PDB file of C-alpha atoms in Angstrom:
ATOM      1  CA  MET O  82     -48.779 -47.875 -11.897  1.00 56.00           C
ATOM      2  CA  LEU O  83     -50.056 -45.606  -9.130  1.00 71.00           C
ATOM      3  CA  ASN O  84     -51.248 -47.170  -5.915  1.00 88.00           C
ATOM      4  CA  HIS O  85     -54.965 -47.939  -5.892  1.00 90.00           C
ATOM      5  CA  ARG O  86     -55.931 -45.426  -3.185  1.00 91.00           C
ATOM      6  CA  LEU O  87     -54.171 -42.569  -4.971  1.00 92.00           C
ATOM      7  CA  LEU O  88     -55.676 -43.517  -8.323  1.00 92.00           C
ATOM      8  CA  THR O  89     -59.171 -43.676  -6.821  1.00 95.00           C
ATOM      9  CA  PHE O  90     -58.667 -40.276  -5.187  1.00 96.00           C
ATOM     10  CA  LEU O  91     -57.501 -38.706  -8.459  1.00 96.00           C
ATOM     11  CA  GLU O  92     -60.375 -40.213 -10.418  1.00 96.00           C
ATOM     12  CA  SER O  93     -62.857 -38.726  -7.948  1.00 97.00           C
ATOM     13  CA  TRP O  94     -61.464 -35.196  -8.411  1.00 98.00           C
ATOM     14  CA  TYR O  95     -60.202 -35.218 -12.005  1.00 97.00           C
ATOM     15  CA  GLY O  96     -61.798 -32.426 -14.040  1.00 96.00           C
ATOM     16  CA  THR O  97     -63.266 -30.611 -11.032  1.00 98.00           C
ATOM     17  CA  ARG O  98     -63.209 -26.925 -11.875  1.00 98.00           C
ATOM     18  CA  TYR O  99     -60.879 -24.493 -10.146  1.00 98.00           C
ATOM     19  CA  ARG O 100     -62.411 -22.024  -7.724  1.00 98.00           C
ATOM     20  CA  TYR O 101     -60.244 -19.775  -5.555  1.00 97.00           C
ATOM     21  CA  GLY O 102     -61.079 -20.605  -1.955  1.00 97.00           C
ATOM     22  CA  GLY O 103     -63.078 -23.642  -3.096  1.00 98.00           C
ATOM     23  CA  ILE O 104     -62.998 -26.769  -0.983  1.00 97.00           C
ATOM     24  CA  ASP O 105     -65.425 -29.211  -2.583  1.00 97.00           C
ATOM     25  CA  SER O 106     -66.582 -30.818  -5.820  1.00 96.00           C
ATOM     26  CA  THR O 107     -68.259 -27.600  -7.009  1.00 98.00           C
ATOM     27  CA  GLY O 108     -64.800 -26.035  -7.265  1.00 98.00           C
ATOM     28  CA  ILE O 109     -61.484 -26.405  -5.481  1.00 98.00           C
ATOM     29  CA  ASP O 110     -58.206 -24.532  -5.334  1.00 98.00           C
ATOM     30  CA  CYS O 111     -54.741 -26.068  -5.334  1.00 98.00           C
ATOM     31  CA  SER O 112     -54.067 -25.967  -1.597  1.00 98.00           C
ATOM     32  CA  ALA O 113     -57.481 -27.412  -0.704  1.00 98.00           C
ATOM     33  CA  PHE O 114     -56.930 -30.195  -3.256  1.00 98.00           C
ATOM     34  CA  VAL O 115     -53.624 -31.062  -1.563  1.00 97.00           C
ATOM     35  CA  GLN O 116     -55.236 -30.807   1.891  1.00 96.00           C
ATOM     36  CA  SER O 117     -57.961 -33.223   0.829  1.00 97.00           C
ATOM     37  CA  PHE O 118     -55.396 -35.603  -0.659  1.00 95.00           C
ATOM     38  CA  LEU O 119     -53.280 -35.867   2.485  1.00 94.00           C
ATOM     39  CA  VAL O 120     -56.237 -36.116   4.867  1.00 94.00           C
ATOM     40  CA  THR O 121     -57.940 -38.771   2.725  1.00 93.00           C
ATOM     41  CA  LEU O 122     -54.902 -40.944   2.022  1.00 92.00           C
ATOM     42  CA  TYR O 123     -52.638 -40.374   5.021  1.00 90.00           C
ATOM     43  CA  GLY O 124     -54.735 -38.746   7.756  1.00 91.00           C
ATOM     44  CA  VAL O 125     -52.439 -35.712   7.765  1.00 91.00           C
ATOM     45  CA  MET O 126     -53.975 -32.240   8.157  1.00 92.00           C
ATOM     46  CA  LEU O 127     -52.173 -29.377   6.426  1.00 92.00           C
ATOM     47  CA  PRO O 128     -52.287 -25.605   6.680  1.00 95.00           C
ATOM     48  CA  ARG O 129     -54.724 -23.935   4.257  1.00 95.00           C
ATOM     49  CA  THR O 130     -52.439 -21.992   1.897  1.00 96.00           C
ATOM     50  CA  SER O 131     -49.728 -23.255  -0.435  1.00 97.00           C
ATOM     51  CA  GLN O 132     -47.193 -20.876   1.168  1.00 97.00           C
ATOM     52  CA  GLU O 133     -47.969 -22.233   4.655  1.00 97.00           C
ATOM     53  CA  GLN O 134     -47.830 -25.797   3.344  1.00 97.00           C
ATOM     54  CA  PHE O 135     -44.402 -25.081   1.863  1.00 98.00           C
ATOM     55  CA  THR O 136     -43.130 -23.408   5.027  1.00 96.00           C
ATOM     56  CA  GLN O 137     -44.181 -26.281   7.280  1.00 95.00           C
ATOM     57  CA  CYS O 138     -43.288 -29.337   5.194  1.00 96.00           C
ATOM     58  CA  ARG O 139     -40.062 -31.296   5.383  1.00 96.00           C
ATOM     59  CA  LYS O 140     -38.067 -30.123   2.348  1.00 98.00           C
ATOM     60  CA  ILE O 141     -36.702 -32.746  -0.009  1.00 98.00           C
ATOM     61  CA  LYS O 142     -34.632 -32.641  -3.174  1.00 98.00           C
ATOM     62  CA  LYS O 143     -36.414 -32.826  -6.501  1.00 97.00           C
ATOM     63  CA  SER O 144     -34.405 -35.970  -7.251  1.00 97.00           C
ATOM     64  CA  ALA O 145     -35.859 -37.606  -4.107  1.00 98.00           C
ATOM     65  CA  LEU O 146     -39.524 -37.104  -5.059  1.00 98.00           C
ATOM     66  CA  GLN O 147     -41.816 -40.049  -4.343  1.00 96.00           C
ATOM     67  CA  GLU O 148     -45.483 -40.644  -4.991  1.00 94.00           C
ATOM     68  CA  GLY O 149     -47.512 -38.468  -2.608  1.00 94.00           C
ATOM     69  CA  ASP O 150     -44.877 -35.781  -2.064  1.00 96.00           C
ATOM     70  CA  LEU O 151     -45.777 -32.156  -2.700  1.00 98.00           C
ATOM     71  CA  VAL O 152     -44.364 -29.895  -5.399  1.00 99.00           C
ATOM     72  CA  PHE O 153     -44.470 -26.120  -5.007  1.00 99.00           C
ATOM     73  CA  PHE O 154     -44.344 -23.265  -7.493  1.00 98.00           C
ATOM     74  CA  ARG O 155     -44.046 -19.500  -7.614  1.00 97.00           C
ATOM     75  CA  THR O 156     -46.626 -18.623 -10.265  1.00 95.00           C
ATOM     76  CA  GLN O 157     -47.012 -14.947  -9.426  1.00 90.00           C
ATOM     77  CA  ARG O 158     -44.538 -12.084  -9.565  1.00 82.00           C
ATOM     78  CA  LYS O 159     -44.081 -12.064  -5.804  1.00 82.00           C
ATOM     79  CA  LYS O 160     -41.519 -14.427  -4.342  1.00 86.00           C
ATOM     80  CA  ALA O 161     -43.984 -16.377  -2.186  1.00 93.00           C
ATOM     81  CA  VAL O 162     -45.085 -19.872  -3.130  1.00 98.00           C
ATOM     82  CA  SER O 163     -48.480 -19.611  -4.795  1.00 97.00           C
ATOM     83  CA  HIS O 164     -49.222 -23.084  -6.212  1.00 98.00           C
ATOM     84  CA  VAL O 165     -48.929 -26.682  -5.024  1.00 99.00           C
ATOM     85  CA  GLY O 166     -49.524 -30.138  -6.447  1.00 99.00           C
ATOM     86  CA  VAL O 167     -49.146 -33.813  -5.546  1.00 97.00           C
ATOM     87  CA  TYR O 168     -46.268 -35.712  -7.143  1.00 97.00           C
ATOM     88  CA  LEU O 169     -47.292 -38.927  -8.891  1.00 96.00           C
ATOM     89  CA  ARG O 170     -44.492 -40.640 -10.831  1.00 95.00           C
ATOM     90  CA  ASN O 171     -42.277 -40.037 -13.849  1.00 96.00           C
ATOM     91  CA  ASN O 172     -42.251 -36.244 -13.336  1.00 97.00           C
ATOM     92  CA  LYS O 173     -46.057 -36.064 -13.356  1.00 98.00           C
ATOM     93  CA  PHE O 174     -48.066 -34.255 -10.701  1.00 98.00           C
ATOM     94  CA  ALA O 175     -51.758 -33.683  -9.992  1.00 98.00           C
ATOM     95  CA  HIS O 176     -53.029 -30.224  -9.137  1.00 99.00           C
ATOM     96  CA  ALA O 177     -55.940 -27.817  -9.389  1.00 98.00           C
ATOM     97  CA  SER O 178     -55.013 -25.529 -12.271  1.00 97.00           C
ATOM     98  CA  THR O 179     -56.676 -22.122 -12.564  1.00 95.00           C
ATOM     99  CA  SER O 180     -57.252 -22.733 -16.269  1.00 95.00           C
ATOM    100  CA  SER O 181     -58.269 -26.407 -16.375  1.00 96.00           C
ATOM    101  CA  GLY O 182     -59.246 -27.483 -12.876  1.00 98.00           C
ATOM    102  CA  VAL O 183     -57.915 -30.718 -11.401  1.00 99.00           C
ATOM    103  CA  MET O 184     -55.523 -32.208 -13.923  1.00 98.00           C
ATOM    104  CA  ILE O 185     -52.159 -33.899 -14.365  1.00 98.00           C
ATOM    105  CA  SER O 186     -49.130 -31.970 -15.617  1.00 98.00           C
ATOM    106  CA  ASP O 187     -45.427 -32.622 -16.132  1.00 99.00           C
ATOM    107  CA  LEU O 188     -42.688 -30.969 -14.078  1.00 99.00           C
ATOM    108  CA  ASP O 189     -40.651 -30.649 -17.282  1.00 98.00           C
ATOM    109  CA  GLU O 190     -43.250 -28.427 -18.978  1.00 98.00           C
ATOM    110  CA  SER O 191     -41.555 -25.064 -19.449  1.00 98.00           C
ATOM    111  CA  TYR O 192     -44.181 -23.187 -17.413  1.00 97.00           C
ATOM    112  CA  TYR O 193     -43.708 -25.401 -14.351  1.00 98.00           C
ATOM    113  CA  SER O 194     -39.968 -25.967 -14.610  1.00 97.00           C
ATOM    114  CA  ALA O 195     -39.391 -22.191 -14.709  1.00 96.00           C
ATOM    115  CA  ARG O 196     -41.558 -21.670 -11.619  1.00 97.00           C
ATOM    116  CA  PHE O 197     -40.558 -24.690  -9.516  1.00 98.00           C
ATOM    117  CA  ALA O 198     -39.937 -23.540  -5.929  1.00 98.00           C
ATOM    118  CA  GLY O 199     -39.223 -26.816  -4.171  1.00 98.00           C
ATOM    119  CA  ALA O 200     -40.586 -30.112  -2.939  1.00 99.00           C
ATOM    120  CA  GLY O 201     -41.723 -31.356   0.418  1.00 98.00           C
ATOM    121  CA  ARG O 202     -43.014 -34.315   2.333  1.00 96.00           C
ATOM    122  CA  TYR O 203     -45.677 -34.506   5.039  1.00 92.00           C
ATOM    123  CA  ARG O 204     -46.598 -38.169   5.114  1.00 69.00           C
ATOM    124  CA  MET O 205     -44.716 -40.783   7.072  1.00 58.00           C
ATOM    125  CA  GLU O 206     -41.913 -42.613   5.249  1.00 49.00           C
ATOM    126  CA  ASN O 207     -43.462 -46.032   5.815  1.00 40.00           C
ATOM    127  CA  GLU O 208     -46.764 -44.952   4.236  1.00 48.00           C
ATOM    128  CA  SER O 209     -45.350 -44.094   0.815  1.00 46.00           C
ATOM    129  CA  SER O 210     -46.804 -47.040  -1.095  1.00 44.00           C
ATOM    130  CA  ARG O 211     -49.962 -48.368   0.471  1.00 42.00           C
TER     131      ARG O 211
END
């Protein structure tokens, strides 16, 4: 079971359409979704783009993922990170998908496993399960 604050946050955004550069309920992109998540739940402000978020986070192993950590992907031909989501539990993560808006996906789905670029943590260790 996800912690109550995270579940409430996800419920408030779930199904919101994707809009490149979007930052609100009329449309949001992946990095703004992650920004909103960390500000709302942990009071942590992130850079605006997924590549900057990846560059500045504390890298962790995939096997060390905890609820609230970030997962990064290379979804375009270039080598830069171009997509980010919030890890939930049991290999699931929430993100703003270009095709379906804010949704939950599985890291083991072939599309995401082939494009996984790494994982990172911004929040404080002692705030992992409020």
